[in-house]
Short mmCIF file of C-alpha atoms in Angstrom, two decimals:
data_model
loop_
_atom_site.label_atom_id
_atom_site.label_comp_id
_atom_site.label_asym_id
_atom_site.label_seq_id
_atom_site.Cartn_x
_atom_site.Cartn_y
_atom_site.Cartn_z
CA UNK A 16 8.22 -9.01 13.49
CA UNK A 17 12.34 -8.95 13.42
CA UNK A 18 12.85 -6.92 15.94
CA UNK A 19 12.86 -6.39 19.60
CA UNK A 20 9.99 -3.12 18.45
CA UNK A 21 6.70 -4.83 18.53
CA UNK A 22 3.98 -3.26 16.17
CA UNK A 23 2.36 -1.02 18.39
CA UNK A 24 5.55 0.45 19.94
CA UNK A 25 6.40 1.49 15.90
CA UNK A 26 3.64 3.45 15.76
CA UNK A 27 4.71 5.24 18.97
CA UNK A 28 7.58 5.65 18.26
CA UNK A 29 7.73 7.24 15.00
CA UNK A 30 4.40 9.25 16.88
CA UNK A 31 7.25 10.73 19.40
CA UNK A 32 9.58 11.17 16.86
CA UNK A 33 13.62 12.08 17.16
CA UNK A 34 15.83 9.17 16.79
CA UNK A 35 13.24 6.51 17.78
CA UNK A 36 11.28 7.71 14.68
CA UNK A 37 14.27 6.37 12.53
CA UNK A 38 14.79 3.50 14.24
CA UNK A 39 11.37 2.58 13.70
CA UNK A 40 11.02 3.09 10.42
CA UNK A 41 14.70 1.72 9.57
CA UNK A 42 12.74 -1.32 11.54
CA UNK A 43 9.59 -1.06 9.46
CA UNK A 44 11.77 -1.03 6.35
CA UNK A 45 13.37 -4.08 7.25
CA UNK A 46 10.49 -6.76 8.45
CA UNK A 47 11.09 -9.76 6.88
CA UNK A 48 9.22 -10.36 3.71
CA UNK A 49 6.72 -7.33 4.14
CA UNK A 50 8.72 -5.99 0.52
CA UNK A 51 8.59 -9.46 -1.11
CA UNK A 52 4.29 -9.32 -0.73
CA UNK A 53 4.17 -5.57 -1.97
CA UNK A 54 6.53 -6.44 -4.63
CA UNK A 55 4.04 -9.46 -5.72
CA UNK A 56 0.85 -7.36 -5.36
CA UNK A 57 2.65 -5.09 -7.62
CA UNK A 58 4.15 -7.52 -10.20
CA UNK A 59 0.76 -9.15 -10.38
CA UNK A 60 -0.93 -5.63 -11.43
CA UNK A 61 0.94 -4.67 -14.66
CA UNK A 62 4.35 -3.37 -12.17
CA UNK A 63 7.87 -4.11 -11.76
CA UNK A 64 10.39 -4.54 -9.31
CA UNK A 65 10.98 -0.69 -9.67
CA UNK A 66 7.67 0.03 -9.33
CA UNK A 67 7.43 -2.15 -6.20
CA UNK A 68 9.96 -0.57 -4.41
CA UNK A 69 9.06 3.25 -5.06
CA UNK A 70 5.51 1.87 -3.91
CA UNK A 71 7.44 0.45 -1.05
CA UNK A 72 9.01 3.77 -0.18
CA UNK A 73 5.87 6.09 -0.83
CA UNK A 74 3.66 3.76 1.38
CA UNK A 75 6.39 4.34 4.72
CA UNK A 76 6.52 8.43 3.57
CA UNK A 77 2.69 8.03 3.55
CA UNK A 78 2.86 5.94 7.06
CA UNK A 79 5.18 8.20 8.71
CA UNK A 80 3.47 11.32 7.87
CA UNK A 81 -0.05 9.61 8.83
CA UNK A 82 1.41 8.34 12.19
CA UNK A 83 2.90 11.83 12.67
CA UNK A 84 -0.39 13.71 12.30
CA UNK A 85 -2.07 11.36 14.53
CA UNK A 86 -4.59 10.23 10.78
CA UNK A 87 -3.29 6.52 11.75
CA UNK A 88 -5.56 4.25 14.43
CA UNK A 89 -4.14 0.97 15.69
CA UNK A 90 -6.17 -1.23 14.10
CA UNK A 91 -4.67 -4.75 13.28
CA UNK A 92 -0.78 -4.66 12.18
CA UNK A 93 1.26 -1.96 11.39
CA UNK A 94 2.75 -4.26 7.97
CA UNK A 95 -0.97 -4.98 6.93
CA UNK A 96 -1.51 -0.93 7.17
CA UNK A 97 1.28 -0.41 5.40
CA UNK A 98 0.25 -2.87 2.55
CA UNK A 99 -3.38 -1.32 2.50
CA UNK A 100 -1.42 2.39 1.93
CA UNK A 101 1.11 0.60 -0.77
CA UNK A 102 -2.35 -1.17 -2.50
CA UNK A 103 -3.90 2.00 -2.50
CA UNK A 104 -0.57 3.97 -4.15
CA UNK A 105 -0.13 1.31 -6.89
CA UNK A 106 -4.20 1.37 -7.79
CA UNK A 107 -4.38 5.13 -7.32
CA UNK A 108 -1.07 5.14 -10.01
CA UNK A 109 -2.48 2.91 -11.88
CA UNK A 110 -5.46 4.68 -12.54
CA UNK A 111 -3.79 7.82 -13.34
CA UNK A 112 -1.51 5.83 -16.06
CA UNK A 113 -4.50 3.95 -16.80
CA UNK A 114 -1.93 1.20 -18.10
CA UNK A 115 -4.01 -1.24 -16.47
CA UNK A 116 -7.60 -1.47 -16.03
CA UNK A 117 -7.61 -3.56 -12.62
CA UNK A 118 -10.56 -5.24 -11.70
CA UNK A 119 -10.08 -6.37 -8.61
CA UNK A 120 -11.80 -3.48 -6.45
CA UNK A 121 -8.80 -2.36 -4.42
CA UNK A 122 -10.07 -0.55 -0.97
CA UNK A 123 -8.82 2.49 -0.59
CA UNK A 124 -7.39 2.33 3.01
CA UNK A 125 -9.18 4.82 5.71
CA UNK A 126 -8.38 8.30 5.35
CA UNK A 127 -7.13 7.71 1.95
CA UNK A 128 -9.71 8.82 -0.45
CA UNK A 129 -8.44 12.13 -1.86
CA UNK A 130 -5.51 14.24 -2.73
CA UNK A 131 -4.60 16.72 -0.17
CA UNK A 132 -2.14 19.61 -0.50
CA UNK A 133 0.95 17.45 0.63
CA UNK A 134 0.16 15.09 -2.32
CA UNK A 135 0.05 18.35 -4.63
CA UNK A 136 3.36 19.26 -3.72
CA UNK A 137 5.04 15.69 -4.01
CA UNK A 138 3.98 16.02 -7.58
CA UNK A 139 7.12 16.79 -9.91
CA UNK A 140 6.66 20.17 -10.18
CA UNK A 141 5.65 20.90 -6.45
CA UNK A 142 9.13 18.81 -5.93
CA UNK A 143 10.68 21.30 -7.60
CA UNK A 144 8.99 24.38 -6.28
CA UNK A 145 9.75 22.52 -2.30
CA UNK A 146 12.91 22.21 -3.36
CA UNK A 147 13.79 25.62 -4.27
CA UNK A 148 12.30 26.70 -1.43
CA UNK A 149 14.18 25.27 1.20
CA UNK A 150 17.57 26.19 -1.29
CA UNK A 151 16.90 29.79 -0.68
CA UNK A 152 15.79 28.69 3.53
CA UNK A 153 19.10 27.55 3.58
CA UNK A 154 20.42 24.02 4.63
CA UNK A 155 20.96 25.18 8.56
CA UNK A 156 17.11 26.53 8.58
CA UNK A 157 15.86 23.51 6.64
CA UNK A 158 17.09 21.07 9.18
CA UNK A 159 16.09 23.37 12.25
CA UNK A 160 12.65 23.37 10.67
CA UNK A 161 12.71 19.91 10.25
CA UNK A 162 13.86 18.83 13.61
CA UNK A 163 11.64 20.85 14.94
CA UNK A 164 8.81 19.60 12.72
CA UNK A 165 9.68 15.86 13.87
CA UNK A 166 9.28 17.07 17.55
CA UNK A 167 13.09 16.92 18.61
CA UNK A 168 13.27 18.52 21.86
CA UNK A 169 15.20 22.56 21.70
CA UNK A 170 17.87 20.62 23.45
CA UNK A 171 17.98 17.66 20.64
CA UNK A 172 18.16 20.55 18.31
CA UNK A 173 21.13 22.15 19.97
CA UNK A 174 23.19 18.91 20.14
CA UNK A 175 22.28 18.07 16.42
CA UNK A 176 23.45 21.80 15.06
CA UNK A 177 25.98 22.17 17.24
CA UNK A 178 24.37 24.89 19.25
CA UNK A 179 25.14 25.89 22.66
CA UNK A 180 21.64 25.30 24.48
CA UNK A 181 18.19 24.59 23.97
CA UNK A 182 17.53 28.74 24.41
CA UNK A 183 19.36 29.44 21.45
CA UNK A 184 18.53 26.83 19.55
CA UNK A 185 14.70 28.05 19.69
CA UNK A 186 16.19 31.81 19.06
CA UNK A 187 17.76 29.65 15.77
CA UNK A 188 14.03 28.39 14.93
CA UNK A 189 12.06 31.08 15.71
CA UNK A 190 14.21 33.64 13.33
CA UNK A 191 14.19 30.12 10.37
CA UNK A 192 10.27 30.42 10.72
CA UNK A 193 9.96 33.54 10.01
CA UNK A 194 12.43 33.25 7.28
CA UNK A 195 10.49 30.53 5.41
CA UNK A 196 7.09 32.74 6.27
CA UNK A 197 8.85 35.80 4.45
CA UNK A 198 9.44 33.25 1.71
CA UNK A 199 5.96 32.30 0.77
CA UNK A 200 4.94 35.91 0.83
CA UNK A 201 7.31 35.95 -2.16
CA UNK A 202 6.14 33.03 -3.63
CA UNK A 203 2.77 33.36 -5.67
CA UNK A 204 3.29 29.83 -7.33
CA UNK A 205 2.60 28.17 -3.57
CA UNK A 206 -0.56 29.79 -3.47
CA UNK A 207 -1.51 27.93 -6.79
CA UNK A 208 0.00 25.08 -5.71
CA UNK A 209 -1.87 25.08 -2.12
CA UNK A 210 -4.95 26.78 -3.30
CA UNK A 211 -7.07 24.35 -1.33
CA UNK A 212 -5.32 24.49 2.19
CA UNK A 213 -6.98 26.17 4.86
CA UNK A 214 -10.39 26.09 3.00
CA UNK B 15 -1.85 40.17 21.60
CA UNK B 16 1.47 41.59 20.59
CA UNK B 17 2.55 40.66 16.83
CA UNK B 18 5.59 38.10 18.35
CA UNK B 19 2.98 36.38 20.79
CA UNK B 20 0.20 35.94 17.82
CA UNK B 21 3.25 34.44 15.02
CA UNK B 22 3.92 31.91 18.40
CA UNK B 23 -0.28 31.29 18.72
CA UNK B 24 -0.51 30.71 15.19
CA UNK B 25 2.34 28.47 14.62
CA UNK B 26 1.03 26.26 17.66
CA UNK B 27 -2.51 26.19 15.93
CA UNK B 28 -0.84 25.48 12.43
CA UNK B 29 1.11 22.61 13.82
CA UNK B 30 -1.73 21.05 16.00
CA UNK B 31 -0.32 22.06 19.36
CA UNK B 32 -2.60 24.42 20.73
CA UNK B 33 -5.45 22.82 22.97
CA UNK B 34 -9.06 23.96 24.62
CA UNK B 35 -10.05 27.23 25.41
CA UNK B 36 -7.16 28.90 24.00
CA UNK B 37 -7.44 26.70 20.65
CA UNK B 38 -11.11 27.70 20.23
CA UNK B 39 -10.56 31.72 21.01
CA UNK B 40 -8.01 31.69 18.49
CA UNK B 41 -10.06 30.34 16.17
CA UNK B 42 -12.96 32.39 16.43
CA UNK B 43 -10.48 35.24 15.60
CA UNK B 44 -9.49 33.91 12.93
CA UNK B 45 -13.00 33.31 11.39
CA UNK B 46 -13.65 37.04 12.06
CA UNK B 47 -10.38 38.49 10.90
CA UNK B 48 -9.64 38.06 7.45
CA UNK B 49 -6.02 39.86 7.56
CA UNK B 50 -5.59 36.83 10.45
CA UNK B 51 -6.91 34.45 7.81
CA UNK B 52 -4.49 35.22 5.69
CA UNK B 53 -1.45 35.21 8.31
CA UNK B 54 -2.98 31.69 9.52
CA UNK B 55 -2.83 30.43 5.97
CA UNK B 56 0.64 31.01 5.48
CA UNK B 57 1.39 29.24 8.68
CA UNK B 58 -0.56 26.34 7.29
CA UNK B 59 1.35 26.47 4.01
CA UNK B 60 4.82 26.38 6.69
CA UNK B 61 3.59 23.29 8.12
CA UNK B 62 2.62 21.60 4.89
CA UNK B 63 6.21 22.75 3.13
CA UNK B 64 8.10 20.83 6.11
CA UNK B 65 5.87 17.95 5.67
CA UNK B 66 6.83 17.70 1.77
CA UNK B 67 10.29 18.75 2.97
CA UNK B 68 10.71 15.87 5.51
CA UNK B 69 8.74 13.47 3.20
CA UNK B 70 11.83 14.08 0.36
CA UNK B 71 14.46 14.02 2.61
CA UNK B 72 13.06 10.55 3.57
CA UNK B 73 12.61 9.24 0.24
CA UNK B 74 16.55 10.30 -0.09
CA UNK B 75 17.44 7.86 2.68
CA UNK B 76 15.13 5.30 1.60
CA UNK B 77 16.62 5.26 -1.94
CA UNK B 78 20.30 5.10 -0.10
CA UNK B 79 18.93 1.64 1.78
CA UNK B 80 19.67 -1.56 -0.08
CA UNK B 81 16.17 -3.58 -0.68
CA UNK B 82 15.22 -5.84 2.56
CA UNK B 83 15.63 -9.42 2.70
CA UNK B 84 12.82 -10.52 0.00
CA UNK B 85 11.51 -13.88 1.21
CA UNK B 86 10.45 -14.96 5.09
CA UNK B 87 12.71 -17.77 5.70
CA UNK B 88 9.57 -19.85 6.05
CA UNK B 89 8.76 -19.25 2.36
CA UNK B 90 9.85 -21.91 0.03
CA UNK B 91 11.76 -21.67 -3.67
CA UNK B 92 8.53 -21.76 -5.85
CA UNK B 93 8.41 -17.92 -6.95
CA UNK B 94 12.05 -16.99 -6.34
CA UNK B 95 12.83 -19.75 -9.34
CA UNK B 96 10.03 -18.57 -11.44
CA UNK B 97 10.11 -15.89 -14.19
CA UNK B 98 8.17 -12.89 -12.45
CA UNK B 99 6.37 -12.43 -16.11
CA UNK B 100 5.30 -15.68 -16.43
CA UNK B 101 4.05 -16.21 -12.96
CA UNK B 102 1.82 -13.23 -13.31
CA UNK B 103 0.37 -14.60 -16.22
CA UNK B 104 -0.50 -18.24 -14.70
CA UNK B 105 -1.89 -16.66 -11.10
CA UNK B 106 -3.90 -13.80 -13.22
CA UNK B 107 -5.18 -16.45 -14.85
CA UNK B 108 -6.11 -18.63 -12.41
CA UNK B 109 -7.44 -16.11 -10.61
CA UNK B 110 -9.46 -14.90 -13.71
CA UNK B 111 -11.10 -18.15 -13.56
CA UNK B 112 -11.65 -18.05 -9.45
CA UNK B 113 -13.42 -14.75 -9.76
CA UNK B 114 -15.65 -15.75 -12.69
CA UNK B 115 -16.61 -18.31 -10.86
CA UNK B 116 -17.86 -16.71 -7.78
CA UNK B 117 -19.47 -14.46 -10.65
CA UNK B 118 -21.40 -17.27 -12.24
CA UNK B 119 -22.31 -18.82 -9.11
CA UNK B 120 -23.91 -15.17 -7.48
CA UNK B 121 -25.33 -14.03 -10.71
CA UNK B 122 -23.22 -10.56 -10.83
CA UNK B 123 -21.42 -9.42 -14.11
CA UNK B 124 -19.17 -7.32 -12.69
CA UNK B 125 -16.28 -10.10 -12.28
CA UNK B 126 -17.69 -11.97 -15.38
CA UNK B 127 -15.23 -14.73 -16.62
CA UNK B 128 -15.24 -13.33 -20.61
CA UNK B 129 -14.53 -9.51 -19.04
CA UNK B 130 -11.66 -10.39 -16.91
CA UNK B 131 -10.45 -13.17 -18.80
CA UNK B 132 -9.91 -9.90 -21.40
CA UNK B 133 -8.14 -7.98 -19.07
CA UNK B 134 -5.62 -10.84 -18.16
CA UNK B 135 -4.45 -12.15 -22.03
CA UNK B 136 -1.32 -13.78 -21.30
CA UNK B 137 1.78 -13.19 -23.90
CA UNK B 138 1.48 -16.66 -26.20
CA UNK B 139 4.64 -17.95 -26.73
CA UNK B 140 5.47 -20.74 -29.61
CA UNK B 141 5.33 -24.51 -28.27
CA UNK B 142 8.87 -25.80 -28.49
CA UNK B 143 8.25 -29.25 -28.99
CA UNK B 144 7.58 -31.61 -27.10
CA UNK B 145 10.30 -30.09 -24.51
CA UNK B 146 8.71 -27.58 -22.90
CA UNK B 147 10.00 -26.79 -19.72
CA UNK B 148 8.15 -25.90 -16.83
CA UNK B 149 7.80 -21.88 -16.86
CA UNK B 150 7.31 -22.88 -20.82
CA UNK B 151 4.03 -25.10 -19.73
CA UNK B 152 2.85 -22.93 -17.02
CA UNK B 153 2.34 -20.01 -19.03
CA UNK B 154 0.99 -22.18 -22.20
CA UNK B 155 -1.51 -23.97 -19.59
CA UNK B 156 -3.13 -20.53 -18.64
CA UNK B 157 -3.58 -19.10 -22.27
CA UNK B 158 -5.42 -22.40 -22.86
CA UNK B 159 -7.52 -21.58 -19.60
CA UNK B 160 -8.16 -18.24 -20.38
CA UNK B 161 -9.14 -19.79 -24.05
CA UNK B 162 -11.66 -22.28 -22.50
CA UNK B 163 -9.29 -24.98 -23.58
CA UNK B 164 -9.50 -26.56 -20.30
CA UNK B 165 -8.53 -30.18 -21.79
CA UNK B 166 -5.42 -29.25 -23.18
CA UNK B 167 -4.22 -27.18 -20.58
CA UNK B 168 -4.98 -30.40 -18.20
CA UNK B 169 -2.84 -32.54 -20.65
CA UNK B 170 -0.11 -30.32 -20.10
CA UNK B 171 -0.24 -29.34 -16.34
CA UNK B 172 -0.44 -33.42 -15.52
CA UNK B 173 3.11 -33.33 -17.16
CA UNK B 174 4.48 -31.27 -13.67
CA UNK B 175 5.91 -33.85 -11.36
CA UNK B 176 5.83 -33.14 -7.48
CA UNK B 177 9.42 -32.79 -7.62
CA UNK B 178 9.53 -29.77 -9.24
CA UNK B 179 9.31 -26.75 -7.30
CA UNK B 180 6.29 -25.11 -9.69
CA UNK B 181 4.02 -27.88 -9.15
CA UNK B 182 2.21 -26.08 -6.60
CA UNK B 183 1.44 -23.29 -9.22
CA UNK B 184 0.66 -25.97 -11.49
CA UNK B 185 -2.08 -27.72 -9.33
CA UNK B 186 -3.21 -24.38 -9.26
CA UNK B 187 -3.86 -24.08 -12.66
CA UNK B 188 -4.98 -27.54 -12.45
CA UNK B 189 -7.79 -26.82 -10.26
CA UNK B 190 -8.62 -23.91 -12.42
CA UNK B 191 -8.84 -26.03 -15.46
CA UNK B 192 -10.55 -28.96 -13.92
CA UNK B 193 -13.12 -26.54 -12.76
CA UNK B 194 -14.36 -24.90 -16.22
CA UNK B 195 -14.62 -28.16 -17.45
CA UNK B 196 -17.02 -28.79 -14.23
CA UNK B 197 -15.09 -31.55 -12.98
CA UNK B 198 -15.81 -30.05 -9.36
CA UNK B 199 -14.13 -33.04 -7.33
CA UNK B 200 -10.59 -33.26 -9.48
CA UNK B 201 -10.54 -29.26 -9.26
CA UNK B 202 -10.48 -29.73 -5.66
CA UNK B 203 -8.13 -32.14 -5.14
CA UNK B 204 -5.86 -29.98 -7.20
CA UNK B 205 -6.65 -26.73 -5.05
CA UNK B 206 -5.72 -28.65 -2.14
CA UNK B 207 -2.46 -29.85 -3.71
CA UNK B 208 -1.71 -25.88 -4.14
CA UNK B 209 -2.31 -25.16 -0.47
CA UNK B 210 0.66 -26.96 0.13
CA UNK B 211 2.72 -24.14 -1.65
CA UNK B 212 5.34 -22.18 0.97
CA UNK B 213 4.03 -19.33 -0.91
CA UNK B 214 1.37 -17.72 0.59
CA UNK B 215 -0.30 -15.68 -2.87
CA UNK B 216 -0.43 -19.84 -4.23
CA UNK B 217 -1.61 -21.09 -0.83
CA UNK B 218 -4.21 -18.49 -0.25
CA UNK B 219 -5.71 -18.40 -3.89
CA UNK B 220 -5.52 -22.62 -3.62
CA UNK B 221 -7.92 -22.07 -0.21
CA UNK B 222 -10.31 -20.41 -1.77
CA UNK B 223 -10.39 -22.16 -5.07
CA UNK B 224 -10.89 -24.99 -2.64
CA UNK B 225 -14.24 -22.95 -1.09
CA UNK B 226 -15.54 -22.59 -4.39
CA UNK B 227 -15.48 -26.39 -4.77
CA UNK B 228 -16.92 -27.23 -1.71
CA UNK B 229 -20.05 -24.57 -2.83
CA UNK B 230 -20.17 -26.65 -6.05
CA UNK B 231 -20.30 -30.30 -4.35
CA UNK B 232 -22.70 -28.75 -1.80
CA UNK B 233 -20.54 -29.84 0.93
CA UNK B 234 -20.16 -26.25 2.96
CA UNK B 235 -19.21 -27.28 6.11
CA UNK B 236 -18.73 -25.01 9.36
CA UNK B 237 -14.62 -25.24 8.58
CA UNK B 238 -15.22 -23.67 5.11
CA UNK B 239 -17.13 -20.59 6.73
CA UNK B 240 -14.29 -20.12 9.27
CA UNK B 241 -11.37 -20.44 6.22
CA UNK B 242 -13.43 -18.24 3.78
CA UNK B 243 -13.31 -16.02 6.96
CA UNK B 244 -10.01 -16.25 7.52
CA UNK B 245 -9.29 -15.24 4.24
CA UNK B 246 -11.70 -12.36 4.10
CA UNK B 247 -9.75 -10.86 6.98
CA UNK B 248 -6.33 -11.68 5.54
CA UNK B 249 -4.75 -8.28 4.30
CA UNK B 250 -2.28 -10.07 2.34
CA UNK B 251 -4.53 -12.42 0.34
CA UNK B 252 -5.02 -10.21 -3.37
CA UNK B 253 -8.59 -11.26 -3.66
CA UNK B 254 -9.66 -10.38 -0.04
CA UNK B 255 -12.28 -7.65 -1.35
CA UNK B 256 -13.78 -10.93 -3.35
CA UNK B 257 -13.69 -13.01 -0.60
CA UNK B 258 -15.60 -10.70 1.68
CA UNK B 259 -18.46 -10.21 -0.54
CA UNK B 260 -18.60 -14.42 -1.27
CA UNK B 261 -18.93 -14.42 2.88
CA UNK B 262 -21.92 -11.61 2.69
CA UNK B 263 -23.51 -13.24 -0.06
CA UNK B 264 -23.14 -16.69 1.74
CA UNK B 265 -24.54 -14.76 5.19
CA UNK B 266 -27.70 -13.78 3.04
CA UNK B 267 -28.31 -17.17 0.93
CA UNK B 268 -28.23 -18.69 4.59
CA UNK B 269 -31.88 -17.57 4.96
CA UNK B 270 -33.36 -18.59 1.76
CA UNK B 271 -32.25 -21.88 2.56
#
């Protein structure tokens, strides 16, 4: 790899989040010639150099949340992970577009066999239903939430808003939660949306 | 419970923070509460909202980052000079030929030559001449392969000089060609010409073009098991699936012989 982060240390730290998370994925981003092999897999399966690189960025969004739920195991490289989720994204895409029959049997990579409720709403229309959402959260709440979703420390949070401690910055989050809660009650078209979580 | 201290319970449970004893209370109310069901759903629905929240906000920074450095520095010129189109044609087609010959050679249909060769129909362009420049041959060469005109795509590929930068892609093809027209020895020194390539996608498909000789001229050594391994364990060779299932298959003809 190009950096001082060795493979194992990416995982942990996008695991622990904060600014280490984007450090290691600006990292991952950037390893030397991981893009070029992506962009060949996908060139050589019907794609183009658009197609490689929103591969490329759906395969770290795919890594980073998998890392972040703890649905990623250390098993041989980060990159070659990676290239196993971007392999899996083209072929799954593929399929759907049915542009190109491939016939090389691509292996989905582990974990990776069906759509769950976070691929539902990264469809166009659950973009724009997430997206409206978070409008009417507000842009301070949607960045608490995040923070706090990415496992920022209250104090992190503080210094990032430009709150005056840790205490209020959970007061801040704790009264944003309950906002967004009030605004799924309101929302029917989640429910459709996310009929299958929590089953 | 108060109603503060259960919203705090749940939200720890939604977002996979709550642990033991208390984890496993909780959710044994839940499964007998349906009104706490309900409230735990919508916590779930939270969690999954940030997730698609955080995953677009990404995707906004990604799109903001220029495109990394392309090519590891070890890497040579041979694809960065060649037409991206007219690569994929000559590898799919080579590659066509690879697969349908581990077909043939383990009786299985799936990978037949004729099916994939279907699948992978390069663009034809017109012949210009007699000057045909490389990209020009390269992609004429593997409509002839995929066309079982082996002979005339050999005429033409023998025309790439070592001094050109696609002459590994050539010998490629080469090998490819040499091979339908069961010329077993020729195909391999051409696959072994192709390992040479900086580029890994040429060297790897060249290895194991190479393998397939070797099975032909009965000459399997102990260094072609550990290279077909090698390559059945390499996440960046495109045919890895293939390669795995030639090493099972090899595992399994091991006892018959």
């Amino acid at each position: 790899m190009n950096s001082s982060l060795e493979t194992m240390d990416l995982a942990a730290a996008i695991r622990s989040g904060g600014a280490k998370r984007e450090q290691a994925l600006s990292t991952l981003y950037n390893v030397t010639g991981l893009f070029f092999k992506i962009k060949q897999m996908v060139t050589n399966h019907g794609g183009n150099e658009e197609d490689a690189r929103d591969v490329f960025h759906e395969g770290i969004i795919t890594l980073d949340r998998k890392i972040r739920q703890d649905e990623y195991e250390d098993r041989g490289t980060i990159e070659s992970y990676l290239f196993g989720v971007c392999r899996f994204i083209w072929s799954n895409q593929q399929r759907k577009n049915k542009r190109v029959e491939l016939k090389d049997d691509f292996t989905p990579y582990d974990q990776s066999t069906g759509e769950n409720p976070l691929d539902t709403m990264l469809n166009n229309e659950g973009q724009n239903l997430v997206a409206t959402l978070f409008n009417q959260l507000g842009e301070n709440c949607s960045k608490i939430l995040s923070l706090w979703k990415l496992s920022y420390s209250m104090n992190e949070i503080a210094e990032e808003m430009g709150l005056p401690s840790g205490d209020n910055a959970r007061k801040h989050k704790f009264r944003c939660y309950q906002k967004l809660l009030g605004l799924i009650d309101n929302s029917p078209e989640l429910a459709t949306n996310l009929k299958n979580l929590g089953q | 419970m108060n109603a503060s201290e259960y919203t705090e319970k749940l939200t720890a449970l939604a977002n996979k923070e709550l642990f033991g004893d208390e984890k496993m209370q909780l959710e044994k109310e839940i499964l007998e509460n349906p009104a706490l069901a309900e409230e735990f759903k919508k916590h779930l629905i939270a969690q999954e909202l940030l997730e698609a929240f955080i995953s677009q906000d990404l995707k906004k920074k990604l799109s903001a980052f220029p495109l990394p450095q392309e090519k590891p520095e070890s890497s040579g010129a041979v694809i960065r000079k060649l037409n991206p189109s007219r690569f994929k044609w000559a590898i799919a087609a080579s590659v066509s030929l690879i697969l349908g010959v581990s077909s043939y050679l383990f009786m299985e249909n799936k990978y037949s030559y004729q099916q994939l060769a279907n699948n992978y129909v390069p663009q034809m362009q017109e012949v210009r001449g007699t000057n045909m420049v490389t990209d020009d041959i390269l992609e004429k060469a593997s409509s002839y392969i995929t066309n079982n005109k082996s002979e005339m795509a050999i005429t033409l590929l023998t025309s790439i000089t070592p001094d050109d930068d696609r002459f590994f892609i050539g010998q490629l093809l080469l090998g490819n060609a040499y091979y339908q027209t069961d010329n077993y020895s020729a195909a391999s020194n051409a696959f072994i010409q192709s390992t040479k390539s900086t580029d890994d996608e040429v060297k790897y498909q060249g290895q194991y073009g190479f393998l397939l000789c070797e099975l032909k001229l009965k000459s399997w050594s102990e260094e072609n098991q550990r290279l077909l391994k090698k390559l059945s364990e390499n996440e960046f060779f495109i045919y890895k699936n293939e390669a795995v299932a030639l090493s099972q298959k090899l595992k399994i003809a091991k006892y018959f012989n």
